[in-house]
PDB file of C-alpha atoms in Angstrom:
ATOM      1  CA  MET A   1     -97.115  19.426  89.532  1.00 68.00           C
ATOM      2  CA  ALA A   2     -97.608  15.740  90.267  1.00 77.00           C
ATOM      3  CA  THR A   3     -95.628  14.048  93.032  1.00 81.00           C
ATOM      4  CA  GLN A   4     -93.061  11.556  91.750  1.00 84.00           C
ATOM      5  CA  GLU A   5     -90.691   9.066  93.323  1.00 87.00           C
ATOM      6  CA  VAL A   6     -87.140   9.298  92.033  1.00 85.00           C
ATOM      7  CA  ALA A   7     -84.345   6.785  92.537  1.00 87.00           C
ATOM      8  CA  ILE A   8     -81.255   8.218  94.192  1.00 87.00           C
ATOM      9  CA  LYS A   9     -78.356   8.406  91.759  1.00 90.00           C
ATOM     10  CA  GLN A  10     -75.328  10.581  91.280  1.00 91.00           C
ATOM     11  CA  THR A  11     -77.132  12.449  88.457  1.00 92.00           C
ATOM     12  CA  VAL A  12     -80.900  12.798  88.582  1.00 89.00           C
ATOM     13  CA  ASN A  13     -82.983  13.965  85.603  1.00 88.00           C
ATOM     14  CA  ILE A  14     -86.562  14.848  86.502  1.00 86.00           C
ATOM     15  CA  THR A  15     -89.358  15.762  84.113  1.00 86.00           C
ATOM     16  CA  LEU A  16     -92.213  17.639  85.780  1.00 82.00           C
ATOM     17  CA  LYS A  17     -95.723  16.378  85.053  1.00 80.00           C
ATOM     18  CA  SER A  18     -98.805  18.552  85.465  1.00 73.00           C
ATOM     19  CA  ASP A  19    -101.475  17.616  87.983  1.00 68.00           C
ATOM     20  CA  ALA A  20    -105.097  18.649  87.391  1.00 60.00           C
ATOM     21  CA  GLU A  21    -105.922  18.507  91.114  1.00 57.00           C
ATOM     22  CA  VAL A  22    -103.802  21.576  91.879  1.00 56.00           C
ATOM     23  CA  LEU A  23    -106.037  23.775  89.716  1.00 53.00           C
ATOM     24  CA  GLU A  24    -107.861  24.832  92.884  1.00 56.00           C
ATOM     25  CA  GLU A  25    -104.684  26.690  93.848  1.00 59.00           C
ATOM     26  CA  VAL A  26    -105.273  29.140  90.972  1.00 58.00           C
ATOM     27  CA  VAL A  27    -107.695  32.084  91.072  1.00 58.00           C
ATOM     28  CA  VAL A  28    -108.875  33.433  87.715  1.00 55.00           C
ATOM     29  CA  THR A  29    -109.983  37.071  87.718  1.00 55.00           C
ATOM     30  CA  GLY A  30    -110.870  39.569  85.025  1.00 53.00           C
ATOM     31  CA  TYR A  31    -107.348  40.892  84.964  1.00 55.00           C
ATOM     32  CA  GLY A  32    -105.219  37.753  85.218  1.00 58.00           C
ATOM     33  CA  ASN A  33    -104.562  34.349  86.779  1.00 60.00           C
ATOM     34  CA  PHE A  34    -103.039  34.188  90.251  1.00 61.00           C
ATOM     35  CA  LYS A  35    -101.902  31.564  92.728  1.00 63.00           C
ATOM     36  CA  LYS A  36    -104.197  31.544  95.735  1.00 60.00           C
ATOM     37  CA  SER A  37    -101.194  32.234  97.957  1.00 61.00           C
ATOM     38  CA  SER A  38    -100.346  35.462  96.098  1.00 60.00           C
ATOM     39  CA  PHE A  39    -103.923  36.661  95.392  1.00 59.00           C
ATOM     40  CA  THR A  40    -104.687  39.723  97.522  1.00 59.00           C
ATOM     41  CA  GLY A  41    -108.417  39.790  96.880  1.00 62.00           C
ATOM     42  CA  SER A  42    -111.222  37.888  98.508  1.00 62.00           C
ATOM     43  CA  ALA A  43    -112.863  35.158  96.434  1.00 63.00           C
ATOM     44  CA  SER A  44    -114.426  31.987  97.798  1.00 67.00           C
ATOM     45  CA  ASN A  45    -115.778  29.114  95.749  1.00 66.00           C
ATOM     46  CA  VAL A  46    -118.451  26.992  97.366  1.00 69.00           C
ATOM     47  CA  SER A  47    -118.800  23.526  95.904  1.00 68.00           C
ATOM     48  CA  THR A  48    -122.111  21.791  95.311  1.00 68.00           C
ATOM     49  CA  GLU A  49    -121.159  19.025  97.727  1.00 71.00           C
ATOM     50  CA  LYS A  50    -120.744  21.545 100.553  1.00 66.00           C
ATOM     51  CA  LEU A  51    -124.085  23.172  99.783  1.00 67.00           C
ATOM     52  CA  GLN A  52    -126.015  19.884  99.660  1.00 72.00           C
ATOM     53  CA  ASP A  53    -124.848  18.758 103.109  1.00 72.00           C
ATOM     54  CA  ILE A  54    -126.225  21.791 104.975  1.00 72.00           C
ATOM     55  CA  PRO A  55    -129.839  21.299 106.159  1.00 72.00           C
ATOM     56  CA  THR A  56    -131.313  24.725 105.377  1.00 70.00           C
ATOM     57  CA  VAL A  57    -133.368  26.133 102.527  1.00 66.00           C
ATOM     58  CA  SER A  58    -131.830  29.607 102.305  1.00 71.00           C
ATOM     59  CA  VAL A  59    -128.849  30.040  99.995  1.00 73.00           C
ATOM     60  CA  GLN A  60    -127.349  32.667 102.281  1.00 74.00           C
ATOM     61  CA  ASP A  61    -127.691  30.446 105.354  1.00 72.00           C
ATOM     62  CA  ARG A  62    -125.794  27.735 103.518  1.00 72.00           C
ATOM     63  CA  LEU A  63    -122.838  30.107 103.188  1.00 73.00           C
ATOM     64  CA  ALA A  64    -122.383  30.207 106.956  1.00 73.00           C
ATOM     65  CA  GLY A  65    -119.479  27.922 107.710  1.00 71.00           C
ATOM     66  CA  SER A  66    -118.673  27.419 104.025  1.00 71.00           C
ATOM     67  CA  VAL A  67    -117.068  30.799 103.331  1.00 71.00           C
ATOM     68  CA  SER A  68    -114.344  32.067 105.638  1.00 72.00           C
ATOM     69  CA  GLY A  69    -114.994  35.344 107.447  1.00 74.00           C
ATOM     70  CA  VAL A  70    -118.701  35.513 106.625  1.00 75.00           C
ATOM     71  CA  GLN A  71    -121.163  37.026 109.105  1.00 77.00           C
ATOM     72  CA  ILE A  72    -124.868  36.540 108.390  1.00 77.00           C
ATOM     73  CA  THR A  73    -127.377  38.570 110.384  1.00 77.00           C
ATOM     74  CA  SER A  74    -131.091  37.995 109.930  1.00 74.00           C
ATOM     75  CA  THR A  75    -133.095  41.217 109.856  1.00 71.00           C
ATOM     76  CA  SER A  76    -136.300  39.514 111.046  1.00 73.00           C
ATOM     77  CA  GLY A  77    -137.665  36.118 111.956  1.00 73.00           C
ATOM     78  CA  GLN A  78    -139.830  35.906 108.838  1.00 72.00           C
ATOM     79  CA  PRO A  79    -138.930  33.071 106.437  1.00 68.00           C
ATOM     80  CA  GLY A  80    -137.268  34.443 103.321  1.00 63.00           C
ATOM     81  CA  ALA A  81    -136.496  37.773 104.972  1.00 68.00           C
ATOM     82  CA  VAL A  82    -133.536  39.804 103.777  1.00 68.00           C
ATOM     83  CA  ALA A  83    -130.329  38.845 105.594  1.00 73.00           C
ATOM     84  CA  SER A  84    -127.318  41.083 106.028  1.00 73.00           C
ATOM     85  CA  VAL A  85    -124.169  39.322 104.795  1.00 74.00           C
ATOM     86  CA  ARG A  86    -120.741  40.763 105.604  1.00 74.00           C
ATOM     87  CA  ILE A  87    -117.384  39.260 104.748  1.00 72.00           C
ATOM     88  CA  ARG A  88    -114.505  40.394 106.947  1.00 70.00           C
ATOM     89  CA  GLY A  89    -116.330  43.492 108.167  1.00 67.00           C
ATOM     90  CA  MET A  90    -117.499  46.614 106.402  1.00 66.00           C
ATOM     91  CA  GLY A  91    -115.538  47.904 103.426  1.00 64.00           C
ATOM     92  CA  SER A  92    -117.260  51.248 102.921  1.00 63.00           C
ATOM     93  CA  ILE A  93    -119.419  53.723 104.792  1.00 63.00           C
ATOM     94  CA  ASN A  94    -121.373  54.888 101.746  1.00 62.00           C
ATOM     95  CA  ALA A  95    -121.252  52.036  99.230  1.00 60.00           C
ATOM     96  CA  SER A  96    -122.817  48.607  99.487  1.00 63.00           C
ATOM     97  CA  ASN A  97    -121.023  46.210 101.805  1.00 68.00           C
ATOM     98  CA  GLU A  98    -122.793  43.159 100.419  1.00 72.00           C
ATOM     99  CA  PRO A  99    -120.568  40.702  98.564  1.00 76.00           C
ATOM    100  CA  LEU A 100    -121.205  39.849  94.939  1.00 77.00           C
ATOM    101  CA  TYR A 101    -122.652  36.387  94.352  1.00 78.00           C
ATOM    102  CA  VAL A 102    -121.887  34.673  91.059  1.00 78.00           C
ATOM    103  CA  ILE A 103    -124.236  31.698  90.817  1.00 80.00           C
ATOM    104  CA  ASP A 104    -123.601  29.259  87.976  1.00 79.00           C
ATOM    105  CA  GLY A 105    -121.605  31.970  86.201  1.00 75.00           C
ATOM    106  CA  VAL A 106    -124.326  34.638  86.473  1.00 79.00           C
ATOM    107  CA  PRO A 107    -123.892  37.658  88.789  1.00 79.00           C
ATOM    108  CA  MET A 108    -126.796  37.802  91.251  1.00 77.00           C
ATOM    109  CA  LEU A 109    -128.373  41.100  92.274  1.00 68.00           C
ATOM    110  CA  ASN A 110    -128.503  41.888  95.980  1.00 66.00           C
ATOM    111  CA  GLY A 111    -131.527  43.366  97.674  1.00 62.00           C
ATOM    112  CA  ASP A 112    -135.105  42.479  98.298  1.00 59.00           C
ATOM    113  CA  VAL A 113    -138.104  41.871  96.094  1.00 58.00           C
ATOM    114  CA  SER A 114    -139.830  45.075  97.288  1.00 58.00           C
ATOM    115  CA  GLU A 115    -137.230  47.100  95.337  1.00 54.00           C
ATOM    116  CA  PHE A 116    -138.889  45.767  92.185  1.00 54.00           C
ATOM    117  CA  SER A 117    -142.392  47.125  93.009  1.00 51.00           C
ATOM    118  CA  TYR A 118    -143.718  44.070  94.822  1.00 50.00           C
ATOM    119  CA  ALA A 119    -145.310  46.027  97.628  1.00 47.00           C
ATOM    120  CA  ASP A 120    -144.361  45.246 101.219  1.00 48.00           C
ATOM    121  CA  SER A 121    -142.879  41.842 100.505  1.00 47.00           C
ATOM    122  CA  GLY A 122    -139.473  42.396 102.136  1.00 54.00           C
ATOM    123  CA  ASN A 123    -138.255  39.060 100.824  1.00 64.00           C
ATOM    124  CA  SER A 124    -134.712  38.522  99.656  1.00 67.00           C
ATOM    125  CA  LEU A 125    -133.981  37.853  96.001  1.00 74.00           C
ATOM    126  CA  MET A 126    -131.694  35.060  97.177  1.00 75.00           C
ATOM    127  CA  ALA A 127    -134.692  33.465  98.924  1.00 73.00           C
ATOM    128  CA  THR A 128    -136.383  33.055  95.540  1.00 75.00           C
ATOM    129  CA  LEU A 129    -133.700  30.571  94.451  1.00 78.00           C
ATOM    130  CA  ASN A 130    -133.932  26.846  95.027  1.00 78.00           C
ATOM    131  CA  SER A 131    -130.599  26.099  96.673  1.00 75.00           C
ATOM    132  CA  ASN A 132    -130.711  22.518  95.367  1.00 77.00           C
ATOM    133  CA  ASP A 133    -130.531  23.800  91.777  1.00 81.00           C
ATOM    134  CA  ILE A 134    -127.216  25.619  92.271  1.00 79.00           C
ATOM    135  CA  GLU A 135    -124.203  23.954  90.701  1.00 78.00           C
ATOM    136  CA  SER A 136    -121.511  26.455  91.694  1.00 76.00           C
ATOM    137  CA  MET A 137    -121.374  29.651  93.695  1.00 77.00           C
ATOM    138  CA  THR A 138    -118.553  32.178  93.983  1.00 76.00           C
ATOM    139  CA  VAL A 139    -118.631  34.932  96.592  1.00 77.00           C
ATOM    140  CA  ILE A 140    -116.425  37.910  95.706  1.00 76.00           C
ATOM    141  CA  LYS A 141    -115.610  40.989  97.746  1.00 72.00           C
ATOM    142  CA  ASP A 142    -113.010  43.637  96.876  1.00 69.00           C
ATOM    143  CA  ALA A 143    -111.459  45.243  93.813  1.00 64.00           C
ATOM    144  CA  ALA A 144    -111.456  41.916  91.937  1.00 59.00           C
ATOM    145  CA  ALA A 145    -115.242  41.925  91.988  1.00 61.00           C
ATOM    146  CA  ALA A 146    -115.404  45.574  90.988  1.00 61.00           C
ATOM    147  CA  SER A 147    -113.043  45.014  88.073  1.00 66.00           C
ATOM    148  CA  LEU A 148    -115.130  42.096  86.838  1.00 64.00           C
ATOM    149  CA  TYR A 149    -118.650  43.338  87.441  1.00 65.00           C
ATOM    150  CA  GLY A 150    -118.434  47.102  88.023  1.00 65.00           C
ATOM    151  CA  SER A 151    -120.185  48.974  90.805  1.00 59.00           C
ATOM    152  CA  ARG A 152    -122.411  46.020  91.838  1.00 55.00           C
ATOM    153  CA  ALA A 153    -119.511  44.593  93.849  1.00 53.00           C
ATOM    154  CA  ALA A 154    -118.723  45.608  97.431  1.00 52.00           C
TER     155      ALA A 154
END
């Protein structure tokens, strides 16, 4: 609600007015709307302004420092190489521990290009994106991601 100044009187009638700026305090998931303070899952929105200010080409490298609890480990020194991204540690021994990226409303597959029969490339699918073309990115890890996008989520 919007902040208002009220004159001090013996009886005070106040009408609450909505404020569009507090919409960032709400998290919308596949199974309901929650206040950020009461949401138990892990969802981070990265704004375009934050992404543009970071001087790196890789989308995953731009997440470092923009998403809380993220740990990015490069698997080699080759440009475009697959990076290991963990948010708040490992969640499973057997399943994927990679977070789910939703870029401009589209869930992004994790992995490298060699999984799609491009022999010995070892390049990340995320490295194929131009990070300057991204308008919004949401990084989701936990049951909220699984409920929205199935088994692709960590």
